[in-house]
CSV table of N, CA and C in Angstrom, one decimal:
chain,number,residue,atom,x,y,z
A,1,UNK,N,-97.1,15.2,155.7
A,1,UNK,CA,-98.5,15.2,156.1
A,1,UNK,C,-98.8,13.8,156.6
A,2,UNK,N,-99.1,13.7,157.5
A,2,UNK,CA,-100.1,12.4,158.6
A,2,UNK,C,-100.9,12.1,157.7
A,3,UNK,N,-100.7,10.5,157.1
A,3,UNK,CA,-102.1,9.6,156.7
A,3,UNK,C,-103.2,9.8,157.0
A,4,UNK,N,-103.5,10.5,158.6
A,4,UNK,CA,-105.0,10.5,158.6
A,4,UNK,C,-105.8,12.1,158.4
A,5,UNK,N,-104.5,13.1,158.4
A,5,UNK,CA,-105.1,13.9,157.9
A,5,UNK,C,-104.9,14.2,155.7
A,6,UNK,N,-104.0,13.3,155.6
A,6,UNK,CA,-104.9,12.5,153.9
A,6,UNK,C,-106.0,12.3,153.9
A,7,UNK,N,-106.8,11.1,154.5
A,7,UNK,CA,-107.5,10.7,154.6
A,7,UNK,C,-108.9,11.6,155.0
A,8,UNK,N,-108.4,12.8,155.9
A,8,UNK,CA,-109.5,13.7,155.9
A,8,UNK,C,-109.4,14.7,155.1
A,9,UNK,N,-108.6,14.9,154.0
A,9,UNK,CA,-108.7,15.5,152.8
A,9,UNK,C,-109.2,15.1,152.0
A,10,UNK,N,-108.9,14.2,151.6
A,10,UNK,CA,-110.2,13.1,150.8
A,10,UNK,C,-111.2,12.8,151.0
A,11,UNK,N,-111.2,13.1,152.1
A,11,UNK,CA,-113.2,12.6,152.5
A,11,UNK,C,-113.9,14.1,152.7
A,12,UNK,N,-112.8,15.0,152.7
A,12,UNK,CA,-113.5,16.4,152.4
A,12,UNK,C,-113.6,17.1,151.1
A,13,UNK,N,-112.3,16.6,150.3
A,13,UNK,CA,-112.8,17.0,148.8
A,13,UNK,C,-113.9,16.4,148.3
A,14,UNK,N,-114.3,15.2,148.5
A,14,UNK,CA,-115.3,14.6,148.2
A,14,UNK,C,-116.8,15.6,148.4
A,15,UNK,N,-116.7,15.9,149.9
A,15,UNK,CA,-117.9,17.0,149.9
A,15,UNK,C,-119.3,15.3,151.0
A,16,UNK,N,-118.6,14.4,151.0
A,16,UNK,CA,-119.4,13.2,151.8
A,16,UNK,C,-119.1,12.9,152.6
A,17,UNK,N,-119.9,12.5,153.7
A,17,UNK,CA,-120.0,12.3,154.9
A,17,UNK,C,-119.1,11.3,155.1
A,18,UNK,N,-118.4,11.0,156.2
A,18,UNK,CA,-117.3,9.6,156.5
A,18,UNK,C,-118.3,8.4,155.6
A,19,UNK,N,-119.9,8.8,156.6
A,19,UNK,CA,-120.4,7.1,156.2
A,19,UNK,C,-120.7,6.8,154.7
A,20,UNK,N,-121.1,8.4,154.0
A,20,UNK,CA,-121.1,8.0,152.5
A,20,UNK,C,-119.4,7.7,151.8
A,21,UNK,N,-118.9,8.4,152.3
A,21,UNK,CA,-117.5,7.9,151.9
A,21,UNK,C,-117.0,6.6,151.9
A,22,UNK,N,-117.1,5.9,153.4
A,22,UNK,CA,-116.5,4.6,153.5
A,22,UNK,C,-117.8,3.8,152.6
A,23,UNK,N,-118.9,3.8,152.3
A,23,UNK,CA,-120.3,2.8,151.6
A,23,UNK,C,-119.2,3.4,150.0
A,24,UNK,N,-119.0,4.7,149.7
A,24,UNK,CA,-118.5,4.5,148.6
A,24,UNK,C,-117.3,4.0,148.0
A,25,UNK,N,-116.4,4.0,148.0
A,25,UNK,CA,-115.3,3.0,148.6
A,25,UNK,C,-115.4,1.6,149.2
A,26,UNK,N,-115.8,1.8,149.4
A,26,UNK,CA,-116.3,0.0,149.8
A,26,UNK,C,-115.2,-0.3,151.4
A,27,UNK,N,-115.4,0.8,152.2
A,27,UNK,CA,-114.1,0.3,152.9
A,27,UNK,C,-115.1,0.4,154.7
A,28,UNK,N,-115.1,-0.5,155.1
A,28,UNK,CA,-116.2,-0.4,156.6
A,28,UNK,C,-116.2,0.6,157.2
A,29,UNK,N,-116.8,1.7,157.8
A,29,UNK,CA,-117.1,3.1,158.4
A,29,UNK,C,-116.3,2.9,159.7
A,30,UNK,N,-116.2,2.1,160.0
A,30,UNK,CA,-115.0,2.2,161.5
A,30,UNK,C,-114.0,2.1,160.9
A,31,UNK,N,-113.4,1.4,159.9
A,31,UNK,CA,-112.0,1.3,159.4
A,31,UNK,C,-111.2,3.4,159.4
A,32,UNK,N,-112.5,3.9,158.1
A,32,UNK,CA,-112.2,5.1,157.6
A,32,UNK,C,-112.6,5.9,158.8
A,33,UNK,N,-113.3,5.9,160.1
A,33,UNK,CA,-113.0,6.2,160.9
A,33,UNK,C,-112.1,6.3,161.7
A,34,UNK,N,-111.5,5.4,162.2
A,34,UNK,CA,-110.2,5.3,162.5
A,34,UNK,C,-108.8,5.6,162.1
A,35,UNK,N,-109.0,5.4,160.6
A,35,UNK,CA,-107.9,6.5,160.3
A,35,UNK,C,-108.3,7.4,159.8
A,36,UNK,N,-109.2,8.1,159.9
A,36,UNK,CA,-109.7,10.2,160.1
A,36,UNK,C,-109.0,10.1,161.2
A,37,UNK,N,-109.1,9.6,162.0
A,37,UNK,CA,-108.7,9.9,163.7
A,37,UNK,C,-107.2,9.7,163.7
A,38,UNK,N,-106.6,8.6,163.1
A,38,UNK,CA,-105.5,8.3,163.3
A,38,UNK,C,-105.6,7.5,164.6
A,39,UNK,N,-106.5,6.6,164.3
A,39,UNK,CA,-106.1,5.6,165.7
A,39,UNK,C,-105.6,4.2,164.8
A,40,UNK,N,-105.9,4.2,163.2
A,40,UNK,CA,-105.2,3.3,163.1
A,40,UNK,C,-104.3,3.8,161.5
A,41,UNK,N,-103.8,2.8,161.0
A,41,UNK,CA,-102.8,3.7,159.7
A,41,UNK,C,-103.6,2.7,158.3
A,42,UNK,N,-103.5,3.3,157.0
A,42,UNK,CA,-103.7,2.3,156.3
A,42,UNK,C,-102.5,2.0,155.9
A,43,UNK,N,-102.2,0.9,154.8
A,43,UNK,CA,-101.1,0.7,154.0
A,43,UNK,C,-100.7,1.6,153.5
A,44,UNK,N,-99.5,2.3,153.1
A,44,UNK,CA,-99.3,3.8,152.8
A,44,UNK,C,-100.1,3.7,150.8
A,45,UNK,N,-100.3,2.6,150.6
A,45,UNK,CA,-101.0,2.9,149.0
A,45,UNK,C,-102.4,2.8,148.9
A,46,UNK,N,-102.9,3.0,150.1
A,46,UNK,CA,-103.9,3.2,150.0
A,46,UNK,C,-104.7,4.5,149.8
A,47,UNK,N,-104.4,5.7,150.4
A,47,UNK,CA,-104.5,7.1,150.1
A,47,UNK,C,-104.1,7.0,148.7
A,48,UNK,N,-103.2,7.0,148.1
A,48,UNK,CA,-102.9,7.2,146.8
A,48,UNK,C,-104.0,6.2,146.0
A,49,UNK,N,-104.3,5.1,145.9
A,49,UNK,CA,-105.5,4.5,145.4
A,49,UNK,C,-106.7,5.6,145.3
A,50,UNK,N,-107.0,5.6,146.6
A,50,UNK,CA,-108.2,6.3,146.5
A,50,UNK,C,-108.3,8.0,146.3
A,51,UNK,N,-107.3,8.3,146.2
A,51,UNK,CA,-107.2,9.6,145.2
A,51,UNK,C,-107.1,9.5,143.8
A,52,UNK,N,-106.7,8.7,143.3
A,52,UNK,CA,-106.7,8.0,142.0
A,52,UNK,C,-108.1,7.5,141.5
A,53,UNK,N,-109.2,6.9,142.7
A,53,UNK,CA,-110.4,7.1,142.5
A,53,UNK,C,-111.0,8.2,142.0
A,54,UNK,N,-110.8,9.0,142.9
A,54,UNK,CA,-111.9,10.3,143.2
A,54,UNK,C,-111.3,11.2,141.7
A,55,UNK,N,-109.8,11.1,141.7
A,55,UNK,CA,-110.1,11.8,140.5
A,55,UNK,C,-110.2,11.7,139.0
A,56,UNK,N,-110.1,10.2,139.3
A,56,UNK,CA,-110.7,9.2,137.9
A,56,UNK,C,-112.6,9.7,137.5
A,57,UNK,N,-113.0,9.6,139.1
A,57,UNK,CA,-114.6,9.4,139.1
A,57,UNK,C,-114.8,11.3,138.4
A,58,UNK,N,-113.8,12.0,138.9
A,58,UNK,CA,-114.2,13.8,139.0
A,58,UNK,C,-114.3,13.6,137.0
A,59,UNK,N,-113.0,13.1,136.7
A,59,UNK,CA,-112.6,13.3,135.3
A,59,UNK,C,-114.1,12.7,134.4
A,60,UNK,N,-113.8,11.6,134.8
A,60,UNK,CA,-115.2,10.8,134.0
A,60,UNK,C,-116.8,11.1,134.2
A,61,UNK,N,-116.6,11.4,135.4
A,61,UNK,CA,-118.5,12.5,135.4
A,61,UNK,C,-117.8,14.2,134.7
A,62,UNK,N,-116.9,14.9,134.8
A,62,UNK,CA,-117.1,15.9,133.9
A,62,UNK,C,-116.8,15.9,132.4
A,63,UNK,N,-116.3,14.7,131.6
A,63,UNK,CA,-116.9,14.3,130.4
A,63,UNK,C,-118.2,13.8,130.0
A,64,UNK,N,-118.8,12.9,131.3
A,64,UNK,CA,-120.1,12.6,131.2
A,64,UNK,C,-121.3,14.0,130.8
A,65,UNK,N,-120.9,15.2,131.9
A,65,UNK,CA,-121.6,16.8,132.0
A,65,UNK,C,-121.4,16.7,130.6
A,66,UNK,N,-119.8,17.1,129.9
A,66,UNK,CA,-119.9,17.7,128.4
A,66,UNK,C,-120.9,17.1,127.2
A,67,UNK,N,-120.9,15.7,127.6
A,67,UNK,CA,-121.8,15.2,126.3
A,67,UNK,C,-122.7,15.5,126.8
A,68,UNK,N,-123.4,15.5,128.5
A,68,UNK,CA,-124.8,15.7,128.4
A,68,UNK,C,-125.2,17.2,127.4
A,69,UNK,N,-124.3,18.0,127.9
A,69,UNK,CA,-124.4,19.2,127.5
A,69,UNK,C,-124.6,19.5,126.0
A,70,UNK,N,-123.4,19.2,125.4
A,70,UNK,CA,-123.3,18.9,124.1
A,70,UNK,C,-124.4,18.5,123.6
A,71,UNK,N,-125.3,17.3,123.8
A,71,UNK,CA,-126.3,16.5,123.3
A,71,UNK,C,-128.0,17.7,123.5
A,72,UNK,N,-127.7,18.2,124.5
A,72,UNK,CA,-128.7,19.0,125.0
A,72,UNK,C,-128.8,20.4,124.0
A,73,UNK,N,-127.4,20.6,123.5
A,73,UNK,CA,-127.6,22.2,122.6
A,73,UNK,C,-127.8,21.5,121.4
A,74,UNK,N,-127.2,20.2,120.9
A,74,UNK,CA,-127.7,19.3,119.5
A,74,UNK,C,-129.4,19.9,119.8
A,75,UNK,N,-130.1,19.3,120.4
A,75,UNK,CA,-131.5,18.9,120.1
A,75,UNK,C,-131.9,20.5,120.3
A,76,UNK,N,-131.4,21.4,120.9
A,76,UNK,CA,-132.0,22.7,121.1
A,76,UNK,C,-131.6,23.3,119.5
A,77,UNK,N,-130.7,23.0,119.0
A,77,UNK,CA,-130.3,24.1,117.7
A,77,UNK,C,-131.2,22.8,116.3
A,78,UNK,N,-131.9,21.6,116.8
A,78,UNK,CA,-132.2,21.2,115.7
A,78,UNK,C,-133.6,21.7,115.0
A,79,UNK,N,-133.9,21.5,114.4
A,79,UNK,CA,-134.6,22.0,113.4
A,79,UNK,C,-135.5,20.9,112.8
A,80,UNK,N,-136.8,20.9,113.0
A,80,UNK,CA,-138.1,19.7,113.1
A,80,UNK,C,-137.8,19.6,111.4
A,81,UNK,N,-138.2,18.7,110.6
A,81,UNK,CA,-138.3,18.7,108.9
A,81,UNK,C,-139.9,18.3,108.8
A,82,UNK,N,-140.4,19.5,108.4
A,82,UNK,CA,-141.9,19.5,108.4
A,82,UNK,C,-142.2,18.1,106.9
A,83,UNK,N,-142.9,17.9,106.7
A,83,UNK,CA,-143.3,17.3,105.5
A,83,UNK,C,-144.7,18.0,105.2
């Protein structure tokens, strides 16, 4: 598989646009432009970085969901102590 179509697997699992992709990432919107396109290459560790992101970020926002969740059936099953 071609670096730049890595690069546009990643910016499509993500579900974000190149320009929110490259602002999130921190990487300039012509850079990640250019290699979508394959006009230019990154370092080959860089795809592997930033998959290492996204599925760091997927892991840690869907433990973040469980405690929201968790915390949300806590206060629904609790039970007021009248005095």
């Amino acid at each position: 598989m071609e670096i730049s179509e890595r690069i546009r697997n990643l910016i499509d699992a993500t579900g974000m646009s190149q320009r929110e992709f490259a602002e999130h990432i921190g990487i300039p919107l012509r850079t990640v432009e250019d290699w979508a396109a394959g006009r230019r290459k990154p370092p080959e560790y860089i795809p592997r970085l930033i998959a290492y992101q996204i599925a760091y970020e997927r892991l840690v926002g869907s433990k973040r969901d469980e405690v929201g969740r968790l915390t949300e059936i806590k206060k629904e099953m609790s039970i007021p102590i009248e005095r």
